[in-house]
Tab-separated table of C-alpha atoms in Angstrom:
chain	number	residue	atom	x	y	z
A	1	MET	CA	0.000	0.000	0.000
A	2	GLN	CA	1.204	3.486	-0.768
A	3	THR	CA	2.151	5.528	2.251
A	4	LEU	CA	1.139	9.023	3.267
A	5	THR	CA	4.771	10.124	3.738
A	6	ASN	CA	5.260	9.837	0.010
A	7	GLU	CA	3.389	13.053	-0.776
A	8	SER	CA	5.882	14.571	-3.196
A	9	THR	CA	5.171	11.858	-5.754
A	10	GLY	CA	1.578	12.903	-6.002
A	11	VAL	CA	-0.015	9.811	-4.502
A	12	VAL	CA	-3.663	9.376	-5.436
A	13	ARG	CA	-5.808	7.384	-3.031
A	14	ASN	CA	-9.541	6.765	-3.433
A	15	GLY	CA	-9.339	9.126	-6.386
A	16	LEU	CA	-8.085	11.982	-4.197
A	17	SER	CA	-4.674	13.636	-4.313
A	18	VAL	CA	-3.261	12.795	-0.901
A	19	SER	CA	-0.888	15.787	-0.930
A	20	LYS	CA	-3.713	18.182	-1.837
A	21	LEU	CA	-5.859	16.797	0.977
A	22	HIS	CA	-3.047	17.219	3.504
A	23	GLU	CA	-2.217	20.701	2.212
A	24	THR	CA	-5.872	21.705	2.652
A	25	VAL	CA	-6.012	20.422	6.223
A	26	SER	CA	-2.655	22.070	7.066
A	27	ALA	CA	-3.783	25.389	5.616
A	28	ILE	CA	-6.935	25.347	7.788
A	29	ARG	CA	-4.898	24.325	10.816
A	30	LYS	CA	-2.632	27.366	10.278
A	31	VAL	CA	-5.419	29.822	9.354
A	32	PRO	CA	-8.635	28.485	10.924
A	33	THR	CA	-10.835	31.063	9.134
A	34	LEU	CA	-10.052	29.205	5.882
A	35	GLY	CA	-12.307	26.484	7.268
A	36	PHE	CA	-15.392	28.737	7.159
A	37	LEU	CA	-17.927	27.658	4.558
A	38	LYS	CA	-21.208	29.330	3.708
A	39	PHE	CA	-23.678	27.592	1.407
A	40	HIS	CA	-26.588	29.243	-0.383
A	41	VAL	CA	-29.759	27.773	-1.832
A	42	HIS	CA	-32.474	29.629	-3.701
A	43	ASN	CA	-35.834	27.890	-3.869
A	44	GLN	CA	-38.627	28.731	-6.276
A	45	TRP	CA	-42.092	27.204	-6.031
A	46	SER	CA	-43.326	26.245	-9.507
A	47	THR	CA	-46.997	27.097	-8.668
A	48	ILE	CA	-47.690	23.505	-9.865
A	49	ARG	CA	-48.915	21.780	-6.730
A	50	LEU	CA	-45.888	20.643	-4.679
A	51	GLN	CA	-43.093	21.075	-7.213
A	52	SER	CA	-40.217	23.352	-6.300
A	53	GLN	CA	-36.671	23.820	-7.497
A	54	ALA	CA	-33.675	24.466	-5.263
A	55	LYS	CA	-30.743	26.065	-7.057
A	56	VAL	CA	-27.142	26.480	-5.905
A	57	ASP	CA	-24.680	28.744	-7.657
A	58	THR	CA	-22.191	30.498	-5.352
A	59	PHE	CA	-20.775	29.588	-1.973
A	60	TYR	CA	-18.108	30.946	0.344
A	61	GLY	CA	-15.033	28.829	0.994
A	62	ALA	CA	-11.239	28.982	1.332
A	63	GLY	CA	-11.558	32.636	2.319
A	64	GLN	CA	-13.494	33.910	-0.686
A	65	GLU	CA	-16.698	33.768	-2.725
A	66	GLN	CA	-16.648	30.760	-5.018
A	67	HIS	CA	-18.742	29.719	-7.986
A	68	HIS	CA	-19.858	26.274	-9.003
A	69	GLU	CA	-18.790	25.527	-12.562
A	70	ARG	CA	-22.469	25.869	-13.450
A	71	PRO	CA	-25.666	26.322	-11.405
A	72	LEU	CA	-26.854	23.028	-9.927
A	73	VAL	CA	-30.445	22.168	-9.114
A	74	VAL	CA	-32.436	19.801	-6.935
A	75	ASN	CA	-36.040	19.359	-8.080
A	76	ALA	CA	-38.539	18.287	-5.435
A	77	ASP	CA	-42.090	17.009	-5.674
A	78	GLU	CA	-44.388	14.638	-3.798
A	79	PRO	CA	-45.710	11.260	-4.943
A	80	ALA	CA	-49.374	10.923	-5.965
A	81	VAL	CA	-50.401	9.519	-2.571
A	82	LEU	CA	-49.198	12.816	-1.064
A	83	LEU	CA	-51.039	14.774	-3.794
A	84	GLY	CA	-48.016	15.550	-5.975
A	85	ASP	CA	-46.954	14.652	-9.511
A	86	ASP	CA	-43.958	12.442	-8.592
A	87	THR	CA	-41.541	14.384	-10.826
A	88	GLY	CA	-38.781	14.382	-8.184
A	89	PRO	CA	-37.903	12.962	-4.774
A	90	ASN	CA	-39.823	14.435	-1.864
A	91	PRO	CA	-38.177	16.653	0.762
A	92	ALA	CA	-37.757	13.829	3.279
A	93	GLU	CA	-36.042	11.685	0.642
A	94	ILE	CA	-33.801	14.607	-0.309
A	95	ALA	CA	-32.881	15.048	3.365
A	96	LEU	CA	-31.929	11.352	3.581
A	97	SER	CA	-29.994	11.751	0.306
A	98	ALA	CA	-28.018	14.631	1.834
A	99	LEU	CA	-27.295	12.499	4.894
A	100	SER	CA	-26.169	9.581	2.726
A	101	ALA	CA	-23.882	11.723	0.549
A	102	CYS	CA	-22.334	13.459	3.546
A	103	MET	CA	-21.625	10.294	5.547
A	104	THR	CA	-20.137	8.742	2.389
A	105	SER	CA	-17.849	11.674	1.605
A	106	ALA	CA	-16.815	11.964	5.270
A	107	LEU	CA	-15.635	8.351	5.029
A	108	VAL	CA	-13.766	9.043	1.766
A	109	TYR	CA	-11.980	12.121	3.193
A	110	LYS	CA	-11.063	10.476	6.505
A	111	ALA	CA	-9.991	7.116	5.066
A	112	THR	CA	-7.830	8.873	2.477
A	113	ALA	CA	-6.218	11.098	5.124
A	114	MET	CA	-5.481	7.988	7.182
A	115	GLY	CA	-3.945	6.166	4.216
A	116	SER	CA	-6.647	3.547	3.720
A	117	ASP	CA	-7.875	2.323	0.360
A	118	LEU	CA	-11.631	2.026	-0.091
A	119	GLU	CA	-12.861	-0.542	-2.574
A	120	SER	CA	-16.590	0.098	-2.300
A	121	ILE	CA	-19.106	1.979	-0.169
A	122	GLU	CA	-22.823	1.311	-0.342
A	123	SER	CA	-25.424	2.407	2.169
A	124	GLU	CA	-29.119	2.172	2.965
A	125	PHE	CA	-31.137	4.834	4.760
A	126	GLU	CA	-34.623	4.449	6.179
A	127	GLY	CA	-36.475	7.276	7.884
A	128	ASP	CA	-39.879	7.224	9.611
A	129	LEU	CA	-42.267	10.143	9.529
A	130	ASN	CA	-45.726	10.317	11.055
A	131	LEU	CA	-48.156	12.769	9.471
A	132	THR	CA	-50.338	12.842	12.575
A	133	GLY	CA	-47.537	15.021	13.974
A	134	SER	CA	-47.103	17.503	11.129
A	135	LEU	CA	-50.872	17.711	10.537
A	136	GLY	CA	-51.354	18.557	14.197
A	137	ILE	CA	-53.782	15.621	14.692
A	138	ASP	CA	-51.799	14.332	17.667
A	139	PRO	CA	-49.607	16.945	19.372
A	140	ARG	CA	-47.640	14.223	21.190
A	141	VAL	CA	-46.283	12.866	17.905
A	142	LYS	CA	-42.968	14.275	16.697
A	143	ASN	CA	-43.139	16.122	13.396
A	144	ARG	CA	-39.491	15.390	12.492
A	145	PHE	CA	-38.097	11.974	11.561
A	146	GLN	CA	-39.124	9.598	14.359
A	147	GLU	CA	-35.941	7.613	13.725
A	148	VAL	CA	-33.444	7.112	10.916
A	149	ARG	CA	-31.697	3.767	10.391
A	150	VAL	CA	-28.442	3.683	8.445
A	151	LYS	CA	-26.551	0.661	7.177
A	152	PHE	CA	-23.141	0.994	5.545
A	153	LYS	CA	-21.501	-1.835	3.610
A	154	VAL	CA	-17.840	-1.011	3.150
A	155	LYS	CA	-15.053	-2.938	1.447
A	156	SER	CA	-11.727	-1.720	2.855
A	157	ASP	CA	-9.013	-2.568	5.354
A	158	LEU	CA	-10.649	-0.395	8.029
A	159	ASP	CA	-12.328	-1.987	11.046
A	160	ALA	CA	-16.029	-1.372	11.681
A	161	ALA	CA	-15.475	0.917	14.697
A	162	THR	CA	-13.160	3.209	12.683
A	163	ILE	CA	-15.627	3.311	9.788
A	164	GLU	CA	-18.434	4.193	12.201
A	165	GLU	CA	-16.401	7.038	13.689
A	166	MET	CA	-15.567	8.331	10.193
A	167	VAL	CA	-19.129	8.319	8.821
A	168	LYS	CA	-20.346	9.986	12.036
A	169	SER	CA	-17.914	12.876	11.508
A	170	SER	CA	-20.279	14.069	8.744
A	171	PRO	CA	-21.698	17.604	9.260
A	172	VAL	CA	-25.139	16.542	7.961
A	173	TYR	CA	-25.160	13.578	10.387
A	174	ASP	CA	-24.425	16.058	13.187
A	175	THR	CA	-27.225	18.300	11.833
A	176	PHE	CA	-29.659	15.381	12.193
A	177	VAL	CA	-28.612	14.241	15.659
A	178	ARG	CA	-28.183	17.633	17.344
A	179	PRO	CA	-30.258	20.828	17.219
A	180	VAL	CA	-29.369	23.530	14.691
A	181	LYS	CA	-30.384	27.164	15.043
A	182	VAL	CA	-32.600	28.138	12.076
A	183	VAL	CA	-33.597	31.814	11.850
A	184	VAL	CA	-36.720	32.345	9.719
A	185	GLU	CA	-37.762	35.673	8.217
A	186	ILE	CA	-40.970	36.211	6.238
A	187	GLU	CA	-41.457	39.003	3.733
A	188	LYS	CA	-44.825	39.597	2.125
A	189	VAL	CA	-44.388	40.765	-1.464
B	1	MET	CA	-62.484	33.481	-3.375
B	2	GLN	CA	-63.651	29.890	-3.593
B	3	THR	CA	-64.662	28.356	-0.301
B	4	LEU	CA	-63.603	25.107	1.318
B	5	THR	CA	-67.221	24.055	1.898
B	6	ASN	CA	-67.662	23.675	-1.838
B	7	GLU	CA	-65.728	20.396	-2.032
B	8	SER	CA	-68.139	18.490	-4.229
B	9	THR	CA	-67.392	20.764	-7.188
B	10	GLY	CA	-63.772	19.703	-7.167
B	11	VAL	CA	-62.243	23.036	-6.224
B	12	VAL	CA	-58.579	23.330	-7.157
B	13	ARG	CA	-56.476	25.716	-5.101
B	14	ASN	CA	-52.746	26.259	-5.534
B	15	GLY	CA	-52.863	23.422	-8.039
B	16	LEU	CA	-54.179	20.991	-5.406
B	17	SER	CA	-57.582	19.326	-5.275
B	18	VAL	CA	-59.065	20.748	-2.092
B	19	SER	CA	-61.423	17.800	-1.626
B	20	LYS	CA	-58.577	15.300	-2.060
B	21	LEU	CA	-56.492	17.162	0.520
B	22	HIS	CA	-59.360	17.188	3.025
B	23	GLU	CA	-60.170	13.536	2.355
B	24	THR	CA	-56.533	12.629	3.032
B	25	VAL	CA	-56.439	14.538	6.314
B	26	SER	CA	-59.817	13.059	7.379
B	27	ALA	CA	-58.673	9.531	6.561
B	28	ILE	CA	-55.554	9.971	8.739
B	29	ARG	CA	-57.652	11.523	11.505
B	30	LYS	CA	-59.903	8.425	11.476
B	31	VAL	CA	-57.116	5.840	11.054
B	32	PRO	CA	-53.938	7.437	12.428
B	33	THR	CA	-51.722	4.578	11.162
B	34	LEU	CA	-52.430	5.837	7.615
B	35	GLY	CA	-50.181	8.764	8.521
B	36	PHE	CA	-47.110	6.538	8.881
B	37	LEU	CA	-44.523	7.140	6.167
B	38	LYS	CA	-41.230	5.350	5.677
B	39	PHE	CA	-38.714	6.657	3.165
B	40	HIS	CA	-35.775	4.722	1.736
B	41	VAL	CA	-32.584	5.921	0.097
B	42	HIS	CA	-29.829	3.769	-1.365
B	43	ASN	CA	-26.460	5.452	-1.786
B	44	GLN	CA	-23.633	4.187	-3.959
B	45	TRP	CA	-20.160	5.731	-3.927
B	46	SER	CA	-18.874	6.081	-7.487
B	47	THR	CA	-15.226	5.383	-6.465
B	48	ILE	CA	-14.499	8.709	-8.262
B	49	ARG	CA	-13.336	10.971	-5.450
B	50	LEU	CA	-16.382	12.449	-3.698
B	51	GLN	CA	-19.136	11.581	-6.152
B	52	SER	CA	-22.032	9.496	-4.909
B	53	GLN	CA	-25.562	8.803	-6.054
B	54	ALA	CA	-28.604	8.570	-3.792
B	55	LYS	CA	-31.510	6.676	-5.328
B	56	VAL	CA	-35.123	6.458	-4.187
B	57	ASP	CA	-37.556	3.923	-5.549
B	58	THR	CA	-40.089	2.616	-3.010
B	59	PHE	CA	-41.571	4.090	0.134
B	60	TYR	CA	-44.273	3.149	2.599
B	61	GLY	CA	-47.358	5.353	2.818
B	62	ALA	CA	-51.157	5.257	3.110
B	63	GLY	CA	-50.867	1.838	4.735
B	64	GLN	CA	-48.884	0.050	2.044
B	65	GLU	CA	-45.635	-0.159	0.063
B	66	GLN	CA	-45.637	2.400	-2.731
B	67	HIS	CA	-43.484	2.898	-5.814
B	68	HIS	CA	-42.341	6.108	-7.387
B	69	GLU	CA	-43.352	6.206	-11.050
B	70	ARG	CA	-39.663	5.731	-11.800
B	71	PRO	CA	-36.508	5.631	-9.648
B	72	LEU	CA	-35.349	9.143	-8.763
B	73	VAL	CA	-31.757	10.139	-8.047
B	74	VAL	CA	-29.805	12.863	-6.283
B	75	ASN	CA	-26.187	13.093	-7.427
B	76	ALA	CA	-23.723	14.612	-4.978
B	77	ASP	CA	-20.174	15.830	-5.391
B	78	GLU	CA	-17.896	18.500	-3.917
B	79	PRO	CA	-16.551	21.633	-5.623
B	80	ALA	CA	-12.874	21.791	-6.619
B	81	VAL	CA	-11.894	23.769	-3.519
B	82	LEU	CA	-13.132	20.786	-1.466
B	83	LEU	CA	-11.255	18.384	-3.772
B	84	GLY	CA	-14.237	17.232	-5.836
B	85	ASP	CA	-15.229	17.482	-9.485
B	86	ASP	CA	-18.238	19.823	-9.031
B	87	THR	CA	-20.620	17.524	-10.922
B	88	GLY	CA	-23.424	17.982	-8.365
B	89	PRO	CA	-24.369	19.975	-5.285
B	90	ASN	CA	-22.495	19.044	-2.132
B	91	PRO	CA	-24.204	17.312	0.810
B	92	ALA	CA	-24.663	20.559	2.789
B	93	GLU	CA	-26.312	22.184	-0.215
B	94	ILE	CA	-28.550	19.145	-0.671
B	95	ALA	CA	-29.533	19.357	3.014
B	96	LEU	CA	-30.483	23.031	2.559
B	97	SER	CA	-32.355	22.059	-0.632
B	98	ALA	CA	-34.369	19.491	1.354
B	99	LEU	CA	-35.135	22.128	3.974
B	100	SER	CA	-36.214	24.624	1.298
B	101	ALA	CA	-38.466	22.121	-0.502
B	102	CYS	CA	-40.071	20.928	2.741
B	103	MET	CA	-40.806	24.403	4.134
B	104	THR	CA	-42.239	25.366	0.723
B	105	SER	CA	-44.516	22.337	0.428
B	106	ALA	CA	-45.617	22.699	4.075
B	107	LEU	CA	-46.784	26.204	3.169
B	108	VAL	CA	-48.592	24.941	0.052
B	109	TYR	CA	-50.413	22.162	1.972
B	110	LYS	CA	-51.390	24.374	4.907
B	111	ALA	CA	-52.428	27.430	2.885
B	112	THR	CA	-54.542	25.230	0.618
B	113	ALA	CA	-56.210	23.508	3.587
B	114	MET	CA	-56.975	26.933	5.057
B	115	GLY	CA	-58.459	28.185	1.782
B	116	SER	CA	-55.756	30.688	0.867
B	117	ASP	CA	-54.459	31.298	-2.630
B	118	LEU	CA	-50.702	31.529	-3.061
B	119	GLU	CA	-49.429	33.606	-5.954
B	120	SER	CA	-45.697	33.046	-5.502
B	121	ILE	CA	-43.218	31.576	-3.031
B	122	GLU	CA	-39.506	32.219	-3.254
B	123	SER	CA	-36.953	31.585	-0.533
B	124	GLU	CA	-33.263	31.967	0.261
B	125	PHE	CA	-31.280	29.662	2.540
B	126	GLU	CA	-27.816	30.297	3.918
B	127	GLY	CA	-25.983	27.827	6.125
B	128	ASP	CA	-22.623	28.186	7.877
B	129	LEU	CA	-20.230	25.301	8.357
B	130	ASN	CA	-16.806	25.408	9.951
B	131	LEU	CA	-14.356	22.707	8.861
B	132	THR	CA	-12.227	23.184	11.988
B	133	GLY	CA	-15.055	21.282	13.694
B	134	SER	CA	-15.428	18.333	11.336
B	135	LEU	CA	-11.653	18.030	10.849
B	136	GLY	CA	-11.220	17.829	14.623
B	137	ILE	CA	-8.827	20.834	14.620
B	138	ASP	CA	-10.853	22.633	17.286
B	139	PRO	CA	-13.093	20.361	19.381
B	140	ARG	CA	-15.067	23.366	20.663
B	141	VAL	CA	-16.370	24.106	17.157
B	142	LYS	CA	-19.668	22.505	16.158
B	143	ASN	CA	-19.441	20.096	13.246
B	144	ARG	CA	-23.075	20.662	12.167
B	145	PHE	CA	-24.451	23.846	10.619
B	146	GLN	CA	-23.481	26.682	12.963
B	147	GLU	CA	-26.627	28.511	11.924
B	148	VAL	CA	-29.092	28.519	9.034
B	149	ARG	CA	-30.817	31.712	7.900
B	150	VAL	CA	-34.039	31.441	5.910
B	151	LYS	CA	-35.893	34.192	4.104
B	152	PHE	CA	-39.294	33.573	2.494
B	153	LYS	CA	-40.889	36.012	0.059
B	154	VAL	CA	-44.547	35.103	-0.309
B	155	LYS	CA	-47.287	36.688	-2.373
B	156	SER	CA	-50.649	35.725	-0.840
B	157	ASP	CA	-53.396	37.004	1.424
B	158	LEU	CA	-51.824	35.348	4.479
B	159	ASP	CA	-50.189	37.457	7.184
B	160	ALA	CA	-46.510	36.966	7.986
B	161	ALA	CA	-47.114	35.252	11.355
B	162	THR	CA	-49.384	32.646	9.746
B	163	ILE	CA	-46.876	32.026	6.946
B	164	GLU	CA	-44.112	31.588	9.524
B	165	GLU	CA	-46.177	29.050	11.460
B	166	MET	CA	-46.947	27.151	8.250
B	167	VAL	CA	-43.366	26.926	6.949
B	168	LYS	CA	-42.196	25.865	10.427
B	169	SER	CA	-44.621	22.914	10.378
B	170	SER	CA	-42.218	21.249	7.914
B	171	PRO	CA	-40.812	17.866	9.076
B	172	VAL	CA	-37.350	18.691	7.668
B	173	TYR	CA	-37.369	22.043	9.524
B	174	ASP	CA	-38.151	20.093	12.713
B	175	THR	CA	-35.335	17.653	11.817
B	176	PHE	CA	-32.903	20.586	11.688
B	177	VAL	CA	-34.004	22.331	14.891
B	178	ARG	CA	-34.471	19.288	17.138
B	179	PRO	CA	-32.391	16.136	17.610
B	180	VAL	CA	-33.249	13.015	15.615
B	181	LYS	CA	-32.228	9.494	16.609
B	182	VAL	CA	-29.986	8.022	13.901
B	183	VAL	CA	-28.992	4.359	14.340
B	184	VAL	CA	-25.837	3.470	12.401
B	185	GLU	CA	-24.777	-0.057	11.532
B	186	ILE	CA	-21.531	-0.942	9.733
B	187	GLU	CA	-21.009	-4.115	7.769
B	188	LYS	CA	-17.593	-4.998	6.364
B	189	VAL	CA	-17.969	-6.781	3.021
């Protein structure tokens, strides 16, 4: 296996440049404000039932405003049983998708930094909602996910406990399991 | 304005069938187990750096297994500054997209149930992350979103306080602001 001390040769592990990864971490360690990230999403309701489009374009990172190579979108809808047109995943499925992508990339970053090769990562997410909560039918029922169950299948030389620690270092995982402050402002136009 | 008592004529408000919406809520009120929803996501790492694909196909709702009309996907990546290829939004942006779609559809459902016409809904989401947390450089720094700021611009006859209450009834909003139990299992393959 290639070692992490061999950075000058431009080692690539799990598709990532190991030297670039270590340079990034070192830069943030030296200048912690380089670790600040700010993400923006603009959402537009289509006026067609429950269809909306979330668009991302710019973000703040590495100390400056950044642009995606092109604007990227996430289209949401609801299935017919929830009165939508089923043209896109629903918001709960998109939330689980975000969780799945974040836990996966956390594993890729951490395993690469540690010098481990990943052969495959696959994962299943299952989340329970109960509409009697969000509809206000039963105030004792939680409106958020009642529980989310995650199963990772990973082919690598890492042990299960290390993998678990790595996937749990995901910011979106932490957003699910701990409270986040969300400030909401309404403007009537 | 059309009234909610006029259900038999098949009133459509905000694109939604008002009678269908009320029938759905009544059915769940009578048989609360009909309000149980279970969403599934399967994520596959591409082995190309930080690209992964989340796929949704089936879900459980209205008392039985349901299928989307076709499998739906959310592709995730990271921008170049975070060592990715920028082929899709990153997990934090997808999480904000889920939040934006859910708060928007919560408003559409609730306003429709209340008999209000919505002319337009637009919203901006901004979320702060600090990599010194997730990288373990500074253990005092939160790994999750430090804060999320949301601004809704709504054209309707609803007052701002009612709109705020409606968008905050979103399950993904509640997932952000309160802790969710996430059970993680790792299988080495």
